[in-house]
Amino acid sequence: VFTWYEWLILAIGSGLLVGVMFLRLTRFEPRGDLTLPLLGTVLFGAGVGYAADLSPFVVSAVAAALIVNASPLRRRVRAVLSAWEHAIYAVFLVIAGALLELPTFWILVAVPVLAGLPIAVRWAAVRFGLGPLKATRVPPHVGFATVAQGGVALALGINFYISFGGAAAGAVVTTIVLGMALAQLAAPPLRLRALRAAVPD
């Protein structure tokens, strides 16, 4: 069993090594298709993280961050990652759907609260941060435009389930999935409000 700092060092170190592996592989064929090397690298990083009892998500995220920032082919790498985003998101949703549990009714109470907190924080950060920054041209409700969430929270929830398991981990995944669903439903009207605030009458 690793201590927290050993776990962190090993996870980051593994991610960096996996990222360096991709950089070395693409160095010899810079004009080739990057889809297979990039996908293989990310899956290899996830496998290393799982086999070493680390976080597959953290290892893959560190590797991807190194690749995107250090590779001379960063634009092509970003294009490949963008092209695969929806497919990977769909896979995460399928996995999360298989892990859904409802061990207690209180989850249904916690979900709206936990879904509303990030929305309130994003709105407040922009609304009350404009004054100190003297950004008078930025509408106060523009923070609502960032309500829609990506798959990072979902991936972290699945990673938590893999690492710890049990009913508590299932409850965490259920809470995250339902919270993301509420945030996605709330995103269109809130974004419309932000756009209306940004366009003067």
CSV table of C-alpha atoms in Angstrom, one decimal:
chain,number,residue,atom,x,y,z
A,1,VAL,CA,0.0,0.0,0.0
A,2,PHE,CA,1.4,3.4,-1.0
A,3,THR,CA,1.4,6.5,1.1
A,4,TRP,CA,-0.3,9.5,-0.5
A,5,TYR,CA,3.0,11.1,-1.6
A,6,GLU,CA,4.3,7.8,-3.0
A,7,TRP,CA,1.1,7.3,-4.9
A,8,LEU,CA,1.3,10.8,-6.3
A,9,ILE,CA,4.9,10.5,-7.3
A,10,LEU,CA,4.4,7.1,-9.0
A,11,ALA,CA,1.2,8.3,-10.8
A,12,ILE,CA,2.8,11.5,-12.1
A,13,GLY,CA,6.1,9.6,-13.0
A,14,SER,CA,4.2,6.9,-14.8
A,15,GLY,CA,2.2,9.5,-16.8
A,16,LEU,CA,5.4,11.3,-17.8
A,17,LEU,CA,7.1,8.1,-18.9
A,18,VAL,CA,4.1,7.2,-21.0
A,19,GLY,CA,4.0,10.6,-22.5
A,20,VAL,CA,7.8,10.4,-23.4
A,21,MET,CA,7.1,7.1,-25.0
A,22,PHE,CA,4.6,8.7,-27.4
A,23,LEU,CA,7.1,11.5,-28.2
A,24,ARG,CA,9.7,9.0,-29.0
A,25,LEU,CA,7.4,7.0,-31.2
A,26,THR,CA,6.2,9.9,-33.3
A,27,ARG,CA,9.7,11.4,-33.6
A,28,PHE,CA,10.7,8.9,-36.4
A,29,GLU,CA,7.4,9.3,-38.4
A,30,PRO,CA,6.2,12.8,-37.8
A,31,ARG,CA,3.9,12.8,-40.9
A,32,GLY,CA,2.2,9.5,-40.1
A,33,ASP,CA,-1.3,9.1,-38.7
A,34,LEU,CA,-1.4,9.9,-35.0
A,35,THR,CA,-4.6,8.2,-34.1
A,36,LEU,CA,-3.3,4.7,-33.4
A,37,PRO,CA,-0.1,5.9,-31.5
A,38,LEU,CA,-2.1,8.4,-29.4
A,39,LEU,CA,-4.9,6.0,-28.6
A,40,GLY,CA,-2.5,3.2,-27.9
A,41,THR,CA,-0.4,5.5,-25.6
A,42,VAL,CA,-3.5,6.6,-23.6
A,43,LEU,CA,-4.7,3.0,-23.2
A,44,PHE,CA,-1.2,1.8,-22.2
A,45,GLY,CA,-1.1,4.6,-19.6
A,46,ALA,CA,-4.5,3.5,-18.2
A,47,GLY,CA,-3.3,-0.1,-18.1
A,48,VAL,CA,-0.1,0.8,-16.3
A,49,GLY,CA,-2.1,2.8,-13.8
A,50,TYR,CA,-4.6,0.0,-13.2
A,51,ALA,CA,-1.9,-2.7,-12.9
A,52,ALA,CA,0.2,-0.7,-10.5
A,53,ASP,CA,-2.8,0.1,-8.3
A,54,LEU,CA,-2.6,3.8,-9.3
A,55,SER,CA,-5.2,6.0,-11.0
A,56,PRO,CA,-5.7,5.1,-14.7
A,57,PHE,CA,-7.2,8.5,-15.2
A,58,VAL,CA,-4.4,10.5,-13.5
A,59,VAL,CA,-1.7,8.5,-15.4
A,60,SER,CA,-3.4,9.1,-18.7
A,61,ALA,CA,-4.2,12.7,-18.0
A,62,VAL,CA,-0.5,13.5,-17.1
A,63,ALA,CA,0.6,11.7,-20.3
A,64,ALA,CA,-1.9,13.6,-22.4
A,65,ALA,CA,-0.9,16.9,-20.8
A,66,LEU,CA,2.8,16.3,-21.6
A,67,ILE,CA,2.0,15.2,-25.1
A,68,VAL,CA,-0.2,18.2,-25.9
A,69,ASN,CA,2.3,20.7,-24.5
A,70,ALA,CA,5.7,19.1,-25.5
A,71,SER,CA,5.0,17.5,-28.9
A,72,PRO,CA,5.9,19.5,-32.0
A,73,LEU,CA,2.8,18.0,-33.5
A,74,ARG,CA,0.5,19.5,-30.8
A,75,ARG,CA,-2.0,20.8,-33.2
A,76,ARG,CA,-2.5,17.4,-34.8
A,77,VAL,CA,-2.7,15.8,-31.4
A,78,ARG,CA,-5.4,18.2,-30.3
A,79,ALA,CA,-7.3,17.5,-33.5
A,80,VAL,CA,-7.2,13.8,-32.8
A,81,LEU,CA,-8.2,14.2,-29.2
A,82,SER,CA,-11.1,16.5,-30.2
A,83,ALA,CA,-12.3,13.9,-32.8
A,84,TRP,CA,-12.3,11.1,-30.2
A,85,GLU,CA,-13.9,13.2,-27.5
A,86,HIS,CA,-17.5,12.2,-28.1
A,87,ALA,CA,-16.7,8.5,-28.5
A,88,ILE,CA,-14.7,8.4,-25.3
A,89,TYR,CA,-17.5,10.4,-23.5
A,90,ALA,CA,-20.0,7.8,-24.7
A,91,VAL,CA,-17.9,4.9,-23.4
A,92,PHE,CA,-17.6,6.7,-20.0
A,93,LEU,CA,-21.4,7.0,-19.9
A,94,VAL,CA,-21.9,3.3,-20.7
A,95,ILE,CA,-19.5,2.3,-17.9
A,96,ALA,CA,-21.1,4.8,-15.5
A,97,GLY,CA,-24.5,3.5,-16.3
A,98,ALA,CA,-23.5,0.0,-15.4
A,99,LEU,CA,-22.2,1.2,-12.1
A,100,LEU,CA,-25.3,3.2,-11.0
A,101,GLU,CA,-26.7,2.4,-7.6
A,102,LEU,CA,-29.3,3.9,-5.3
A,103,PRO,CA,-28.2,2.8,-1.8
A,104,THR,CA,-30.1,5.6,-0.1
A,105,PHE,CA,-32.9,8.0,-1.0
A,106,TRP,CA,-30.8,10.9,0.2
A,107,ILE,CA,-28.9,10.8,-3.0
A,108,LEU,CA,-31.9,12.3,-4.8
A,109,VAL,CA,-31.7,15.2,-2.3
A,110,ALA,CA,-27.9,15.6,-2.6
A,111,VAL,CA,-27.8,15.6,-6.4
A,112,PRO,CA,-29.7,19.0,-6.9
A,113,VAL,CA,-27.5,20.6,-4.2
A,114,LEU,CA,-24.3,19.3,-5.6
A,115,ALA,CA,-25.3,20.2,-9.2
A,116,GLY,CA,-26.3,23.7,-8.1
A,117,LEU,CA,-23.2,24.5,-6.2
A,118,PRO,CA,-20.8,24.5,-9.3
A,119,ILE,CA,-23.3,26.6,-11.2
A,120,ALA,CA,-23.6,29.1,-8.3
A,121,VAL,CA,-19.8,29.2,-7.9
A,122,ARG,CA,-19.2,29.8,-11.6
A,123,TRP,CA,-21.8,32.6,-11.7
A,124,ALA,CA,-20.5,34.2,-8.5
A,125,ALA,CA,-16.8,34.0,-9.6
A,126,VAL,CA,-17.6,36.1,-12.7
A,127,ARG,CA,-20.3,38.3,-11.1
A,128,PHE,CA,-18.1,39.4,-8.2
A,129,GLY,CA,-14.8,39.2,-9.9
A,130,LEU,CA,-15.5,41.8,-12.5
A,131,GLY,CA,-15.1,44.7,-10.1
A,132,PRO,CA,-11.6,44.0,-8.9
A,133,LEU,CA,-10.6,43.2,-12.5
A,134,LYS,CA,-12.3,46.4,-13.8
A,135,ALA,CA,-13.8,44.3,-16.6
A,136,THR,CA,-16.8,46.6,-17.1
A,137,ARG,CA,-17.5,45.3,-20.7
A,138,VAL,CA,-18.1,41.7,-19.5
A,139,PRO,CA,-21.7,40.9,-18.7
A,140,PRO,CA,-22.3,39.9,-15.1
A,141,HIS,CA,-24.2,36.7,-16.1
A,142,VAL,CA,-21.6,35.4,-18.5
A,143,GLY,CA,-20.6,32.7,-16.0
A,144,PHE,CA,-23.7,30.8,-16.9
A,145,ALA,CA,-22.2,30.1,-20.3
A,146,THR,CA,-19.8,27.6,-18.7
A,147,VAL,CA,-22.4,25.4,-16.9
A,148,ALA,CA,-22.1,22.5,-19.4
A,149,GLN,CA,-19.7,19.9,-18.1
A,150,GLY,CA,-17.3,17.6,-19.9
A,151,GLY,CA,-16.3,14.1,-19.1
A,152,VAL,CA,-13.6,14.8,-16.5
A,153,ALA,CA,-16.0,14.6,-13.5
A,154,LEU,CA,-17.4,11.3,-14.9
A,155,ALA,CA,-13.9,9.9,-15.4
A,156,LEU,CA,-12.9,10.8,-11.9
A,157,GLY,CA,-16.1,9.1,-10.5
A,158,ILE,CA,-15.3,5.9,-12.4
A,159,ASN,CA,-11.7,6.1,-11.2
A,160,PHE,CA,-12.9,6.4,-7.6
A,161,TYR,CA,-15.1,3.3,-8.1
A,162,ILE,CA,-12.1,1.4,-9.6
A,163,SER,CA,-9.8,2.5,-6.7
A,164,PHE,CA,-12.2,1.9,-3.8
A,165,GLY,CA,-15.3,0.0,-4.9
A,166,GLY,CA,-18.2,-0.8,-2.6
A,167,ALA,CA,-21.6,0.8,-2.1
A,168,ALA,CA,-20.1,4.2,-1.2
A,169,ALA,CA,-18.2,4.3,-4.5
A,170,GLY,CA,-21.4,3.4,-6.4
A,171,ALA,CA,-23.2,6.2,-4.6
A,172,VAL,CA,-20.5,8.6,-5.7
A,173,VAL,CA,-20.8,7.6,-9.3
A,174,THR,CA,-24.6,7.8,-9.2
A,175,THR,CA,-24.4,11.3,-7.6
A,176,ILE,CA,-21.9,12.5,-10.3
A,177,VAL,CA,-24.0,11.1,-13.2
A,178,LEU,CA,-27.3,12.5,-12.0
A,179,GLY,CA,-25.6,15.8,-11.2
A,180,MET,CA,-24.1,16.0,-14.7
A,181,ALA,CA,-27.5,15.2,-16.2
A,182,LEU,CA,-29.1,18.1,-14.3
A,183,ALA,CA,-26.2,20.4,-15.3
A,184,GLN,CA,-26.6,19.5,-18.9
A,185,LEU,CA,-30.3,20.1,-18.8
A,186,ALA,CA,-29.8,23.5,-17.2
A,187,ALA,CA,-27.0,24.5,-19.5
A,188,PRO,CA,-29.1,25.6,-22.6
A,189,PRO,CA,-31.4,28.1,-20.9
A,190,LEU,CA,-28.6,29.4,-18.7
A,191,ARG,CA,-26.3,29.8,-21.8
A,192,LEU,CA,-29.1,31.6,-23.6
A,193,ARG,CA,-29.4,34.0,-20.7
A,194,ALA,CA,-25.7,34.6,-20.8
A,195,LEU,CA,-25.8,35.3,-24.5
A,196,ARG,CA,-28.7,37.7,-24.1
A,197,ALA,CA,-26.8,39.6,-21.4
A,198,ALA,CA,-23.8,39.8,-23.7
A,199,VAL,CA,-25.7,41.3,-26.6
A,200,PRO,CA,-27.0,44.8,-25.8
A,201,ASP,CA,-30.5,45.7,-26.7
